[in-house]
């Protein structure tokens, strides 16, 4: 049975790069996101095969249906799930509404918890599995008016440690990647005109000891390491992949 990985938020950015990275290494990829057209574009780049799982992860009934389809198909052995889907918001505690906080929690935390909880019995039955959560350096050290996002991403870091403890006896590993500033659609500068975008990125370079912002592929390689047998004796880790920005 061919090994497989499930990547959420796989239609662009870090998720798309992660799907392609796993595929390069022989994994069949389940691509989960809302935009089916963009998923199809990513699937064409997955040389080891891919299946589209078009789903709004905040719709729990739809999510449960998709999960059940994957877990009962028995076509591939799903060895890894990557909880990457998320949204970013820049608001202070005072400015952020209850709705904003609830949305941040639902998408960035509750949906990954729901998905992971569903896969735990599956991983136990097959004798192990890998969970990789995508948090943020803001979950390690908040900066600026990002209180809701930072708080939820910090919760993901803590949850990862809990998962590692709970899953250890069943050979279920859980690790977390904490990206810094990466050129993906989650950031406003990603879609600016070229001249404006380059100006913003040039300013950001000064914040990075390594002198550049990240690319999705930088994060994808770290996710692959933690989600594959390359890291077979690693669990409970929250790994910053940030060009050293948290050192300053």
Short mmCIF file of C-alpha atoms in Angstrom, two decimals:
data_model
loop_
_atom_site.label_atom_id
_atom_site.label_comp_id
_atom_site.label_asym_id
_atom_site.label_seq_id
_atom_site.Cartn_x
_atom_site.Cartn_y
_atom_site.Cartn_z
CA UNK A 1 0.00 0.00 0.00
CA UNK A 2 1.49 3.35 -1.06
CA UNK A 3 2.35 5.83 1.70
CA UNK A 4 0.34 9.05 1.71
CA UNK A 5 0.16 12.45 3.36
CA UNK A 6 -2.76 14.80 3.97
CA UNK A 7 -1.94 18.50 3.65
CA UNK A 8 -4.52 21.13 4.59
CA UNK A 9 -4.43 24.58 3.06
CA UNK A 10 -2.79 22.91 0.06
CA UNK A 11 -4.03 25.26 -2.66
CA UNK A 12 -1.22 27.81 -2.34
CA UNK A 13 1.80 28.99 -0.38
CA UNK A 14 3.31 26.70 2.24
CA UNK A 15 0.64 24.03 1.79
CA UNK A 16 1.20 23.73 -1.96
CA UNK A 17 4.98 23.65 -1.54
CA UNK A 18 4.64 21.00 1.18
CA UNK A 19 2.45 18.80 -1.00
CA UNK A 20 4.97 19.00 -3.82
CA UNK A 21 7.88 18.25 -1.46
CA UNK A 22 6.22 15.09 -0.12
CA UNK A 23 5.32 14.03 -3.65
CA UNK A 24 8.95 14.39 -4.74
CA UNK A 25 9.77 11.86 -2.05
CA UNK A 26 7.26 9.26 -3.19
CA UNK A 27 4.16 10.14 -1.17
CA UNK A 28 0.67 10.14 -2.60
CA UNK A 29 -0.84 13.46 -1.51
CA UNK A 30 -4.34 14.29 -0.32
CA UNK A 31 -4.80 17.99 -1.03
CA UNK A 32 -7.35 19.72 1.23
CA UNK A 33 -8.55 23.30 0.72
CA UNK A 34 -11.65 25.20 -0.38
CA UNK A 35 -10.56 26.24 -3.88
CA UNK A 36 -10.86 23.22 -6.16
CA UNK A 37 -9.42 24.99 -9.20
CA UNK A 38 -6.21 25.86 -7.38
CA UNK A 39 -6.00 22.36 -5.93
CA UNK A 40 -6.10 20.99 -9.45
CA UNK A 41 -3.13 23.19 -10.37
CA UNK A 42 -1.16 21.87 -7.39
CA UNK A 43 -2.13 18.27 -8.18
CA UNK A 44 -0.52 18.57 -11.62
CA UNK A 45 2.80 19.24 -9.87
CA UNK A 46 2.57 16.19 -7.60
CA UNK A 47 4.52 13.55 -9.50
CA UNK A 48 3.56 10.68 -7.16
CA UNK A 49 -0.17 11.24 -7.52
CA UNK A 50 -2.73 13.34 -5.69
CA UNK A 51 -6.38 13.41 -4.73
CA UNK A 52 -8.42 16.59 -4.28
CA UNK A 53 -10.26 17.01 -0.97
CA UNK A 54 -12.22 20.21 -1.58
CA UNK A 55 -13.64 21.24 1.77
CA UNK A 56 -14.37 24.22 4.01
CA UNK A 57 -12.76 23.12 7.26
CA UNK A 58 -15.10 25.26 9.35
CA UNK A 59 -18.03 23.17 8.08
CA UNK A 60 -17.66 20.25 10.46
CA UNK A 61 -20.22 18.05 8.71
CA UNK A 62 -18.48 18.47 5.37
CA UNK A 63 -15.11 17.93 7.03
CA UNK A 64 -16.26 14.73 8.72
CA UNK A 65 -17.54 13.44 5.39
CA UNK A 66 -14.20 14.06 3.70
CA UNK A 67 -12.28 12.51 6.58
CA UNK A 68 -14.45 9.41 6.48
CA UNK A 69 -13.88 9.06 2.73
CA UNK A 70 -10.11 9.10 3.24
CA UNK A 71 -10.07 6.76 6.22
CA UNK A 72 -12.34 4.15 4.67
CA UNK A 73 -10.89 4.14 1.14
CA UNK A 74 -7.97 1.88 2.16
CA UNK A 75 -6.19 2.70 -1.09
CA UNK A 76 -3.22 4.39 0.52
CA UNK A 77 -1.60 4.26 3.95
CA UNK A 78 -1.87 7.80 5.32
CA UNK A 79 1.27 8.19 7.40
CA UNK A 80 1.28 11.94 7.98
CA UNK A 81 -1.15 14.81 8.38
CA UNK A 82 0.00 18.42 8.02
CA UNK A 83 -2.23 20.97 9.73
CA UNK A 84 -1.29 23.98 7.65
CA UNK A 85 -4.56 25.75 6.79
CA UNK A 86 -4.90 29.07 8.57
CA UNK A 87 -5.73 32.76 8.38
CA UNK A 88 -3.85 35.83 9.59
CA UNK A 89 -5.26 38.93 11.26
CA UNK A 90 -3.54 42.09 12.48
CA UNK A 91 -5.60 43.49 15.36
CA UNK A 92 -4.92 44.41 18.97
CA UNK A 93 -6.97 42.92 21.79
CA UNK A 94 -8.95 46.15 22.09
CA UNK A 95 -9.67 46.36 18.35
CA UNK A 96 -10.44 42.68 17.77
CA UNK A 97 -14.12 41.77 17.91
CA UNK A 98 -15.52 38.60 19.45
CA UNK A 99 -16.22 37.43 15.90
CA UNK A 100 -12.58 37.91 14.88
CA UNK A 101 -11.36 35.93 17.89
CA UNK A 102 -13.88 33.17 17.23
CA UNK A 103 -12.90 32.97 13.56
CA UNK A 104 -9.22 32.77 14.45
CA UNK A 105 -9.94 29.99 16.93
CA UNK A 106 -12.23 28.05 14.60
CA UNK A 107 -9.90 28.01 11.60
CA UNK A 108 -6.44 28.08 13.18
CA UNK A 109 -7.09 25.77 16.12
CA UNK A 110 -10.44 23.99 16.31
CA UNK A 111 -10.36 22.64 12.74
CA UNK A 112 -6.87 21.11 13.18
CA UNK A 113 -7.93 19.61 16.52
CA UNK A 114 -11.05 18.12 14.94
CA UNK A 115 -9.07 16.64 12.05
CA UNK A 116 -6.32 15.26 14.26
CA UNK A 117 -8.75 13.72 16.73
CA UNK A 118 -10.37 11.83 13.86
CA UNK A 119 -7.02 10.43 12.71
CA UNK A 120 -5.79 9.26 16.12
CA UNK A 121 -7.66 5.89 16.07
CA UNK A 122 -6.46 5.34 12.49
CA UNK A 123 -2.84 5.94 13.47
CA UNK A 124 -3.18 3.69 16.52
CA UNK A 125 -4.55 0.87 14.38
CA UNK A 126 -1.77 1.08 11.81
CA UNK A 127 0.95 1.31 14.45
CA UNK A 128 1.93 4.96 14.25
CA UNK A 129 1.84 8.17 12.29
CA UNK A 130 3.12 11.73 12.10
CA UNK A 131 1.35 15.01 12.85
CA UNK A 132 2.95 18.29 11.80
CA UNK A 133 1.30 21.51 12.91
CA UNK A 134 2.15 24.81 11.26
CA UNK A 135 2.21 27.54 13.90
CA UNK A 136 4.19 30.79 13.66
CA UNK A 137 7.08 32.61 15.29
CA UNK A 138 4.32 34.90 16.61
CA UNK A 139 3.16 31.91 18.63
CA UNK A 140 6.57 31.90 20.31
CA UNK A 141 7.05 35.66 20.67
CA UNK A 142 4.17 38.04 19.80
CA UNK A 143 4.99 41.28 18.02
CA UNK A 144 2.72 44.17 17.09
CA UNK A 145 -1.09 44.12 17.08
CA UNK A 146 -1.63 40.42 16.39
CA UNK A 147 -3.06 39.28 19.71
CA UNK A 148 -5.71 36.84 18.47
CA UNK A 149 -3.48 35.22 15.88
CA UNK A 150 -0.50 35.04 18.24
CA UNK A 151 -2.57 33.59 21.08
CA UNK A 152 -4.09 30.87 18.91
CA UNK A 153 -0.72 29.98 17.37
CA UNK A 154 0.78 29.78 20.89
CA UNK A 155 -2.03 27.38 21.79
CA UNK A 156 -1.03 25.25 18.79
CA UNK A 157 2.55 25.07 20.07
CA UNK A 158 1.35 23.90 23.48
CA UNK A 159 -1.15 21.47 21.94
CA UNK A 160 1.64 19.93 19.86
CA UNK A 161 3.52 19.06 23.05
CA UNK A 162 0.38 17.47 24.49
CA UNK A 163 -0.11 15.43 21.32
CA UNK A 164 3.47 14.19 21.51
CA UNK A 165 2.92 12.94 25.07
CA UNK A 166 -0.43 11.34 24.24
CA UNK A 167 0.76 9.77 21.01
CA UNK A 168 4.19 8.55 22.10
CA UNK A 169 3.05 5.14 23.43
CA UNK A 170 1.36 4.47 20.09
CA UNK A 171 4.33 5.59 17.94
CA UNK A 172 2.40 8.71 16.94
CA UNK A 173 4.79 11.65 16.65
CA UNK A 174 3.69 15.29 16.80
CA UNK A 175 5.87 18.26 15.90
CA UNK A 176 5.39 21.89 15.01
CA UNK A 177 6.99 24.25 12.51
CA UNK A 178 6.98 27.98 13.31
CA UNK A 179 7.54 30.01 10.14
CA UNK A 180 8.72 33.59 10.19
CA UNK A 181 7.92 36.06 7.40
CA UNK A 182 7.29 34.01 4.28
CA UNK A 183 6.20 35.22 0.84
CA UNK A 184 2.73 33.66 0.73
CA UNK A 185 -0.84 34.90 0.10
CA UNK A 186 -1.46 35.16 3.85
CA UNK A 187 0.53 38.42 3.87
CA UNK A 188 -0.77 41.61 2.27
CA UNK A 189 2.50 42.34 0.44
CA UNK A 190 2.30 39.10 -1.54
CA UNK A 191 -0.26 40.52 -3.98
CA UNK A 192 1.20 44.01 -4.37
CA UNK A 193 2.51 45.27 -7.69
CA UNK A 194 6.10 44.17 -8.27
CA UNK A 195 7.70 47.53 -7.47
CA UNK A 196 5.72 48.00 -4.26
CA UNK A 197 6.27 44.40 -3.20
CA UNK A 198 10.02 44.63 -3.72
CA UNK A 199 10.14 47.82 -1.65
CA UNK A 200 8.30 46.15 1.25
CA UNK A 201 10.48 43.04 1.05
CA UNK A 202 13.65 45.15 1.01
CA UNK A 203 12.58 46.72 4.32
CA UNK A 204 11.85 43.30 5.78
CA UNK A 205 15.28 41.97 4.85
CA UNK A 206 16.85 44.15 7.54
CA UNK A 207 14.86 42.23 10.17
CA UNK A 208 16.43 38.93 9.16
CA UNK A 209 19.91 37.87 10.29
CA UNK A 210 20.08 35.76 7.11
CA UNK A 211 19.19 38.79 4.99
CA UNK A 212 16.05 37.59 3.23
CA UNK A 213 12.44 36.63 3.88
CA UNK A 214 11.39 33.03 3.54
CA UNK A 215 9.96 31.16 0.59
CA UNK A 216 7.30 28.44 0.89
CA UNK A 217 9.88 25.84 -0.06
CA UNK A 218 11.98 26.74 3.01
CA UNK A 219 9.10 25.76 5.27
CA UNK A 220 8.09 22.76 3.17
CA UNK A 221 11.50 21.14 3.63
CA UNK A 222 11.25 21.49 7.41
CA UNK A 223 7.72 20.06 7.39
CA UNK A 224 8.86 17.12 5.29
CA UNK A 225 11.71 16.41 7.70
CA UNK A 226 9.38 16.35 10.72
CA UNK A 227 6.64 14.47 8.88
CA UNK A 228 8.82 11.70 7.48
CA UNK A 229 11.01 8.94 8.88
CA UNK A 230 13.99 11.29 8.60
CA UNK A 231 12.98 12.51 12.07
CA UNK A 232 11.95 9.16 13.53
CA UNK A 233 13.28 10.02 17.02
CA UNK A 234 11.89 13.55 17.16
CA UNK A 235 8.59 14.46 18.81
CA UNK A 236 7.16 17.44 20.70
CA UNK A 237 9.45 19.91 18.93
CA UNK A 238 8.43 23.42 17.86
CA UNK A 239 10.96 24.39 15.21
CA UNK A 240 11.37 28.06 14.18
CA UNK A 241 12.11 28.39 10.47
CA UNK A 242 12.45 32.14 10.36
CA UNK A 243 15.81 33.32 9.04
CA UNK A 244 16.76 34.06 12.65
CA UNK A 245 14.22 36.88 13.14
CA UNK A 246 13.36 35.71 16.67
CA UNK A 247 16.97 36.25 17.70
CA UNK A 248 16.64 40.01 17.38
#
